Short mmCIF file of C-alpha atoms and ligand atoms in Angstrom, two decimals:
data_model
loop_
_atom_site.label_atom_id
_atom_site.label_comp_id
_atom_site.label_asym_id
_atom_site.label_seq_id
_atom_site.Cartn_x
_atom_site.Cartn_y
_atom_site.Cartn_z
CA MET A 1 -16.79 41.94 -2.51
CA THR A 2 -15.13 39.37 -4.72
CA ILE A 3 -12.73 36.67 -3.70
CA SER A 4 -9.01 37.07 -4.37
CA ILE A 5 -6.67 34.33 -5.55
CA SER A 6 -2.89 34.22 -5.26
CA SER A 7 -0.03 31.79 -5.86
CA ASP A 8 2.64 34.37 -5.11
CA PHE A 9 4.47 32.23 -2.59
CA GLU A 10 7.08 29.44 -2.53
CA CYS A 11 5.88 26.33 -4.43
CA GLY A 12 2.85 28.29 -5.71
CA ASN A 13 1.35 27.68 -9.15
CA ILE A 14 -1.78 29.10 -10.76
CA GLU A 15 -2.73 31.73 -13.32
CA VAL A 16 -5.93 33.68 -12.66
CA LEU A 17 -7.84 34.21 -15.89
CA GLY A 18 -10.91 35.80 -14.31
CA VAL A 19 -12.93 36.08 -11.11
CA GLU A 20 -16.66 36.68 -10.98
CA GLY A 21 -18.54 36.52 -7.68
CA ASP A 22 -17.68 33.19 -6.04
CA SER A 23 -16.35 31.63 -9.27
CA ALA A 24 -12.92 31.76 -10.85
CA ARG A 25 -11.39 30.69 -14.14
CA LEU A 26 -7.86 29.42 -13.56
CA ALA A 27 -4.99 27.82 -15.50
CA ILE A 28 -2.02 25.72 -14.38
CA ARG A 29 1.21 27.25 -15.66
CA LYS A 30 3.92 25.12 -17.21
CA ASP A 31 7.17 24.25 -15.44
CA SER A 32 9.87 26.91 -15.76
CA ASN A 33 11.58 26.30 -19.13
CA GLY A 34 9.89 22.90 -19.44
CA PRO A 35 6.82 21.45 -21.16
CA TRP A 36 5.20 19.77 -18.13
CA SER A 37 2.26 20.87 -16.02
CA GLN A 38 -0.04 19.36 -13.39
CA TRP A 39 1.04 20.88 -10.06
CA PHE A 40 -1.15 23.66 -8.67
CA ASN A 41 -1.02 25.41 -5.31
CA PHE A 42 -2.91 28.62 -4.54
CA ALA A 43 -4.72 30.55 -1.83
CA VAL A 44 -8.28 31.94 -1.99
CA ARG A 45 -9.07 34.85 0.33
CA GLY A 46 -12.35 36.51 1.23
CA ALA A 47 -13.96 33.08 1.02
CA ALA A 48 -15.67 32.55 4.41
CA GLY A 49 -19.02 30.81 4.04
CA ARG A 50 -19.05 31.19 0.25
CA THR A 51 -19.40 28.22 -2.08
CA LEU A 52 -16.42 28.55 -4.39
CA THR A 53 -16.41 27.21 -7.92
CA LEU A 54 -12.81 27.04 -9.09
CA ARG A 55 -12.51 26.03 -12.73
CA ILE A 56 -9.04 25.01 -13.97
CA VAL A 57 -9.75 25.37 -17.68
CA ASN A 58 -6.56 23.79 -19.07
CA ALA A 59 -6.60 20.59 -16.96
CA GLY A 60 -7.27 18.47 -20.05
CA ALA A 61 -4.10 19.85 -21.66
CA THR A 62 -1.74 19.06 -18.75
CA SER A 63 0.92 16.32 -18.78
CA TYR A 64 -1.32 13.58 -17.32
CA PRO A 65 -4.98 14.26 -18.19
CA LYS A 66 -5.90 10.73 -17.02
CA GLY A 67 -4.58 11.81 -13.63
CA TRP A 68 -7.72 13.91 -13.15
CA GLU A 69 -10.09 10.95 -13.52
CA GLY A 70 -11.13 9.86 -10.05
CA TYR A 71 -8.89 12.53 -8.52
CA ARG A 72 -9.90 14.99 -5.79
CA ALA A 73 -8.07 18.24 -5.02
CA ARG A 74 -6.60 18.86 -1.57
CA VAL A 75 -7.75 21.79 0.57
CA SER A 76 -6.54 23.19 3.88
CA GLU A 77 -7.78 26.02 6.05
CA GLY A 78 -4.62 26.11 8.11
CA GLY A 79 -4.93 22.58 9.53
CA ALA A 80 -4.88 19.15 7.94
CA TRP A 81 -5.23 18.73 4.18
CA ARG A 82 -8.59 17.23 3.22
CA LEU A 83 -10.31 16.27 -0.01
CA ALA A 84 -12.38 18.91 -1.84
CA GLU A 85 -15.29 18.12 -4.20
CA THR A 86 -13.70 17.80 -7.64
CA ALA A 87 -15.04 16.96 -11.10
CA PHE A 88 -13.28 16.54 -14.46
CA ASP A 89 -15.18 16.73 -17.75
CA GLY A 90 -12.23 15.91 -20.02
CA THR A 91 -11.31 19.59 -20.41
CA ALA A 92 -11.73 21.46 -17.12
CA LEU A 93 -11.17 20.42 -13.52
CA VAL A 94 -13.83 22.00 -11.31
CA ILE A 95 -13.22 22.27 -7.57
CA THR A 96 -16.22 23.16 -5.39
CA HIS A 97 -15.69 24.04 -1.75
CA THR A 98 -17.21 26.21 1.00
CA PRO A 99 -14.48 27.43 3.37
CA GLN A 100 -15.42 28.26 6.95
CA GLY A 101 -12.64 30.81 7.38
CA ASP A 102 -11.46 33.70 5.28
CA GLU A 103 -8.59 31.85 3.61
CA ALA A 104 -8.33 28.40 2.05
CA ARG A 105 -5.37 26.80 0.29
CA PHE A 106 -5.91 24.44 -2.63
CA ALA A 107 -3.19 22.18 -4.07
CA TYR A 108 -2.61 19.11 -6.24
CA PHE A 109 -1.24 17.40 -3.11
CA ALA A 110 -0.33 18.70 0.36
CA PRO A 111 2.60 21.07 -0.36
CA TYR A 112 5.94 20.72 1.38
CA GLU A 113 7.71 24.05 1.69
CA LEU A 114 11.47 24.65 1.79
CA THR A 115 11.21 26.04 5.32
CA ARG A 116 9.76 22.72 6.50
CA HIS A 117 12.45 20.86 4.53
CA GLU A 118 15.17 22.93 6.21
CA ALA A 119 13.65 22.26 9.66
CA LEU A 120 13.61 18.52 8.90
CA LEU A 121 17.28 18.55 7.87
CA ALA A 122 18.22 20.47 11.02
CA ARG A 123 16.20 18.15 13.28
CA ILE A 124 17.66 14.93 11.86
CA ALA A 125 21.22 16.30 11.57
CA ALA A 126 21.09 17.18 15.29
CA THR A 127 20.59 13.53 16.29
CA PRO A 128 23.61 11.39 17.25
CA GLY A 129 25.57 9.81 14.43
CA VAL A 130 24.05 11.85 11.61
CA THR A 131 26.20 14.05 9.35
CA ARG A 132 24.85 16.77 7.08
CA ARG A 133 26.86 17.07 3.88
CA VAL A 134 26.51 19.41 0.88
CA LEU A 135 27.05 17.45 -2.34
CA GLY A 136 26.86 20.43 -4.69
CA GLN A 137 24.70 23.34 -5.81
CA SER A 138 21.55 23.56 -7.87
CA LEU A 139 21.33 25.90 -10.86
CA ASP A 140 19.69 28.55 -8.65
CA GLY A 141 22.56 28.18 -6.15
CA ARG A 142 20.82 26.12 -3.47
CA ASP A 143 22.63 23.37 -1.57
CA ILE A 144 21.98 19.73 -2.49
CA VAL A 145 22.04 18.26 1.02
CA CYS A 146 22.76 14.64 1.91
CA LEU A 147 22.25 13.16 5.38
CA ASP A 148 24.74 10.36 6.17
CA MET A 149 24.32 7.87 9.01
CA GLY A 150 25.19 4.30 9.94
CA GLU A 151 28.45 2.36 10.19
CA GLY A 152 27.80 -0.80 8.20
CA PRO A 153 29.78 -2.13 5.24
CA LYS A 154 26.94 -1.80 2.69
CA SER A 155 26.02 1.43 0.93
CA LEU A 156 22.35 2.42 0.87
CA TRP A 157 21.17 5.50 -1.04
CA ILE A 158 17.69 7.05 -0.84
CA LEU A 159 16.53 10.00 -2.96
CA GLY A 160 13.35 12.07 -2.76
CA ARG A 161 11.64 14.54 -5.07
CA GLN A 162 13.60 14.36 -8.26
CA HIS A 163 10.14 15.45 -9.44
CA PRO A 164 9.30 18.47 -7.30
CA GLY A 165 5.51 18.25 -7.64
CA GLU A 166 5.55 14.80 -6.04
CA THR A 167 5.46 16.23 -2.52
CA MET A 168 4.35 12.90 -0.99
CA ALA A 169 8.02 11.97 -1.27
CA SER A 170 8.87 14.67 1.29
CA TRP A 171 6.17 13.44 3.67
CA TRP A 172 7.58 9.92 3.17
CA MET A 173 11.03 11.28 4.12
CA GLU A 174 9.66 12.74 7.37
CA GLY A 175 8.45 9.29 8.42
CA ALA A 176 11.54 7.39 7.27
CA LEU A 177 14.05 9.87 8.72
CA ALA A 178 12.27 10.15 12.07
CA ARG A 179 12.41 6.38 12.44
CA LEU A 180 16.02 6.17 11.29
CA ALA A 181 17.02 8.85 13.82
CA ASP A 182 15.21 7.07 16.67
CA ALA A 183 17.92 5.43 18.76
CA ALA A 184 15.29 3.31 20.54
CA ASP A 185 14.06 1.66 17.33
CA PRO A 186 15.71 -1.78 16.99
CA LEU A 187 15.09 -1.97 13.24
CA SER A 188 16.79 1.37 12.60
CA LEU A 189 19.72 0.32 14.74
CA ARG A 190 20.06 -2.89 12.72
CA LEU A 191 19.88 -1.00 9.45
CA ARG A 192 22.53 1.48 10.62
CA GLN A 193 24.75 -1.40 11.78
CA ARG A 194 24.56 -3.11 8.41
CA ALA A 195 24.89 -0.12 6.10
CA ARG A 196 26.13 3.38 5.62
CA LEU A 197 23.03 5.36 4.61
CA HIS A 198 23.11 8.37 2.27
CA ILE A 199 19.80 10.21 2.02
CA VAL A 200 19.05 13.20 -0.23
CA PRO A 201 15.50 14.21 0.77
CA LEU A 202 15.02 16.97 -1.83
CA VAL A 203 16.92 16.48 -5.08
CA ASN A 204 15.09 19.03 -7.23
CA ILE A 205 15.09 21.92 -4.78
CA ASP A 206 14.81 24.64 -7.46
CA GLY A 207 11.79 22.98 -9.05
CA ALA A 208 10.18 22.77 -5.61
CA ALA A 209 10.69 26.48 -4.94
CA ARG A 210 9.37 27.36 -8.39
CA GLY A 211 6.19 25.31 -8.13
CA ASN A 212 7.16 22.91 -10.94
CA LEU A 213 5.79 19.43 -11.53
CA ARG A 214 8.90 17.74 -13.01
CA ALA A 215 11.54 20.20 -14.21
CA ASN A 216 14.52 21.85 -12.54
CA ALA A 217 15.40 25.50 -13.27
CA ALA A 218 16.76 24.58 -16.73
CA GLY A 219 13.57 22.74 -17.67
CA THR A 220 15.24 19.33 -17.31
CA ASP A 221 13.51 16.17 -16.05
CA LEU A 222 16.28 15.03 -13.69
CA ASN A 223 15.05 11.44 -13.63
CA ARG A 224 16.06 10.98 -17.26
CA GLN A 225 19.67 12.21 -16.80
CA TRP A 226 21.38 9.45 -14.82
CA ARG A 227 23.25 7.89 -17.71
CA ALA A 228 25.24 11.02 -18.59
CA PRO A 229 24.26 14.10 -16.53
CA SER A 230 25.31 17.52 -17.81
CA ALA A 231 26.73 20.17 -15.47
CA ALA A 232 24.83 22.79 -17.45
CA THR A 233 21.36 21.27 -17.22
CA ALA A 234 21.45 18.68 -14.40
CA PRO A 235 24.15 19.61 -11.83
CA GLU A 236 21.95 18.11 -9.10
CA VAL A 237 22.27 14.64 -10.66
CA LEU A 238 25.97 15.11 -11.38
CA ALA A 239 26.66 16.00 -7.73
CA ILE A 240 24.80 12.96 -6.39
CA LEU A 241 26.28 10.57 -8.94
CA SER A 242 29.83 11.76 -8.11
CA ALA A 243 29.18 11.07 -4.42
CA MET A 244 27.79 7.62 -5.31
CA GLU A 245 30.96 6.81 -7.22
CA GLU A 246 32.92 7.33 -4.00
CA THR A 247 30.71 5.04 -1.89
CA GLY A 248 29.39 2.55 -4.41
CA VAL A 249 25.69 1.62 -4.19
CA ASP A 250 24.37 -1.71 -2.88
CA VAL A 251 20.73 -0.73 -2.45
CA PHE A 252 19.00 2.29 -3.99
CA LEU A 253 15.49 3.64 -3.38
CA ASP A 254 14.07 6.60 -5.34
CA VAL A 255 10.82 8.00 -3.89
CA HIS A 256 8.14 9.40 -6.23
CA GLY A 257 4.42 10.00 -6.78
CA ASP A 258 2.38 8.77 -9.74
CA GLU A 259 -0.34 10.92 -11.29
CA GLU A 260 -2.50 8.16 -12.74
CA LEU A 261 -2.45 4.92 -10.74
CA PRO A 262 -4.44 4.77 -7.46
CA HIS A 263 -1.90 2.44 -5.82
CA VAL A 264 1.44 2.25 -4.02
CA PHE A 265 3.88 0.23 -6.12
CA ILE A 266 7.54 -0.14 -7.06
CA ASP A 267 9.30 -0.20 -10.39
CA GLY A 268 12.52 -2.18 -9.98
CA CYS A 269 15.74 -2.62 -11.94
CA ASP A 270 14.71 -6.29 -12.16
CA VAL A 271 12.76 -5.50 -15.37
CA ASP A 272 16.04 -4.64 -17.07
CA PRO A 273 17.19 -7.66 -19.12
CA GLU A 274 20.76 -6.87 -18.02
CA SER A 275 19.98 -7.14 -14.30
CA SER A 276 21.71 -9.94 -12.40
CA ALA A 277 20.08 -12.78 -10.46
CA ALA A 278 21.21 -11.05 -7.24
CA GLN A 279 19.47 -7.82 -8.26
CA VAL A 280 16.27 -9.65 -9.20
CA ALA A 281 16.32 -11.49 -5.87
CA GLY A 282 16.98 -8.29 -3.92
CA VAL A 283 14.07 -6.43 -5.52
CA ASP A 284 11.85 -9.42 -4.78
CA ARG A 285 12.90 -9.46 -1.11
CA PHE A 286 12.03 -5.74 -0.91
CA ARG A 287 8.61 -6.43 -2.46
CA GLN A 288 7.79 -9.37 -0.18
CA ALA A 289 8.92 -7.54 2.95
CA LEU A 290 6.93 -4.41 2.08
CA LEU A 291 3.82 -6.51 1.40
CA LYS A 292 4.10 -7.74 4.99
CA ALA A 293 5.00 -4.36 6.50
CA SER A 294 2.51 -2.07 4.73
CA PRO A 295 -1.21 -2.62 4.04
CA ALA A 296 -1.00 0.15 1.41
CA PHE A 297 1.57 -1.64 -0.77
CA GLN A 298 0.57 -4.01 -3.56
CA THR A 299 2.21 -5.73 -6.52
CA ALA A 300 -0.71 -6.37 -8.90
CA VAL A 301 -0.65 -2.93 -10.56
CA GLY A 302 2.42 -0.98 -11.68
CA TYR A 303 4.36 0.15 -14.74
CA PRO A 304 4.85 -2.16 -17.73
CA PRO A 305 8.47 -3.28 -18.36
CA SER A 306 8.53 -0.87 -21.32
CA TYR A 307 8.10 2.15 -18.99
CA GLY A 308 10.34 5.08 -19.92
CA GLY A 309 10.67 3.99 -23.55
CA ALA A 310 13.75 5.34 -25.29
CA GLU A 311 14.62 7.39 -22.18
CA ALA A 312 14.55 4.42 -19.78
CA ASN A 313 18.32 4.15 -19.53
CA GLY A 314 18.45 7.66 -18.00
CA ILE A 315 16.02 6.77 -15.18
CA ALA A 316 17.89 6.62 -11.87
CA THR A 317 16.75 3.11 -10.94
CA ARG A 318 17.83 1.66 -14.28
CA ALA A 319 21.10 3.59 -14.58
CA ILE A 320 22.20 3.01 -10.97
CA GLY A 321 21.20 -0.65 -11.16
CA LEU A 322 23.34 -1.06 -14.25
CA LYS A 323 26.33 1.09 -13.19
CA PHE A 324 26.71 -0.17 -9.61
CA GLY A 325 24.96 -3.55 -9.74
CA ALA A 326 22.66 -2.13 -7.06
CA VAL A 327 19.33 -3.52 -5.95
CA ALA A 328 17.53 -0.43 -7.29
CA MET A 329 13.87 0.52 -6.99
CA THR A 330 11.55 3.43 -7.68
CA LEU A 331 8.75 3.73 -5.11
CA GLU A 332 5.53 5.32 -6.35
CA MET A 333 2.68 6.73 -4.21
CA PRO A 334 -0.62 7.98 -5.62
CA PHE A 335 -2.04 11.48 -6.02
CA LYS A 336 -5.41 9.75 -6.14
CA ASP A 337 -6.42 7.69 -3.14
CA ALA A 338 -4.77 4.28 -2.63
CA LEU A 339 -7.45 1.66 -3.31
CA GLU A 340 -5.86 -0.74 -0.79
CA THR A 341 -6.20 1.72 2.13
CA PRO A 342 -8.87 4.26 1.15
CA ASP A 343 -9.37 7.38 3.26
CA ALA A 344 -12.65 9.15 2.49
CA ALA A 345 -11.66 12.38 4.24
CA ALA A 346 -8.03 12.88 3.22
CA GLY A 347 -7.27 10.47 0.35
CA TRP A 348 -3.61 9.45 0.09
CA SER A 349 -2.20 11.89 2.63
CA PRO A 350 0.93 13.22 4.36
CA ASP A 351 0.22 10.84 7.27
CA ALA A 352 -0.13 7.84 4.94
CA SER A 353 3.09 8.81 3.14
CA ALA A 354 5.01 9.15 6.44
CA GLN A 355 3.69 5.78 7.64
CA LEU A 356 4.87 4.18 4.39
CA GLY A 357 8.28 5.80 4.99
CA ARG A 358 8.48 4.11 8.39
CA ASP A 359 7.28 0.78 6.96
CA CYS A 360 9.77 0.85 4.08
CA LEU A 361 12.69 0.43 6.50
CA GLU A 362 11.59 -3.20 6.95
CA ALA A 363 11.83 -3.69 3.20
CA LEU A 364 15.17 -1.91 2.90
CA ILE A 365 16.79 -4.19 5.43
CA ALA A 366 15.38 -7.18 3.54
CA ALA A 367 16.84 -5.82 0.29
CA LEU A 368 20.25 -5.39 1.96
CA ASP A 369 20.29 -8.69 3.74
CA GLU A 370 21.61 -11.03 1.08
CA SER A 371 23.18 -8.60 -1.31
CA ALA A 372 26.70 -9.62 -0.22
ZN1 ZN B 1 8.32 11.05 -10.31
#
């Protein structure tokens, strides 16, 4: 009997080129209508007790080949996601693993399905003082959902998963939203007293369903569209930006994952030469507060000021910083392990992402504090 491999499920991504015994030749498929690739997510069945050799032959030709250096694939047999033995030779990524049970799931990072997303929205929206609002529709006709809470004078916006393959952003949201919805948490109460919060946990919902790394259904990288979003190719951004125009934006946090750097870091609007002294100070308060709140966060390694190149003015953090004068930041978590808080069994994980989500509330209140 040979093993069978499938990615025929929500957020799935793999092409099976050939299976022989316990070995398979696989390829990551490109985003729908877009040039990017890196996300994979597939199931292997008939695998109990067999040492699988899973060879992703086009890894060297994906969007971030350096992302495979020092990287280990994630595997789950129904429970927690753990690290699998992984090697990269510059061309192929080879995952070796011996499942105990019949079925094992392998992915670039712990997936976060739409059913879990929907359950999260329902859970948080059912707590006192939280409103669930539909800002618009994606190209595939899905709702772009925003959770609103808090009564304060400031406006705080948080976005997750503009890039659908960066599923750590969804795990981050679970941690942050659970804390924000906890009426017994004094920090959350303070935050909700000082600001009106607008949180869109899953911006690129079509890309998530399709198993894309970066693109939406039209093949657009949404985090390059914030200067002038098109209804035809980026209605998700247009819907959020329209809602922002009604509320204004004092503080903005955009939650992402980075393929290459083994660190948690932020990229702030403070690198923009046009940013004000108040914006620079606000980003710095966020940084200093997060350094205290989270052992995973660091400031030594991050993007250079030139990040984004000619497209930088379409990045949400830059565009929203400029348009609204907001204290705007992109938060990046690693696909590799975080060198500041290494975890030999799980690497950077859903639990680590959720903990960072809880810890970031300390930094958000610091960013808000003096932005009057
Ligand atoms: Zn991203």
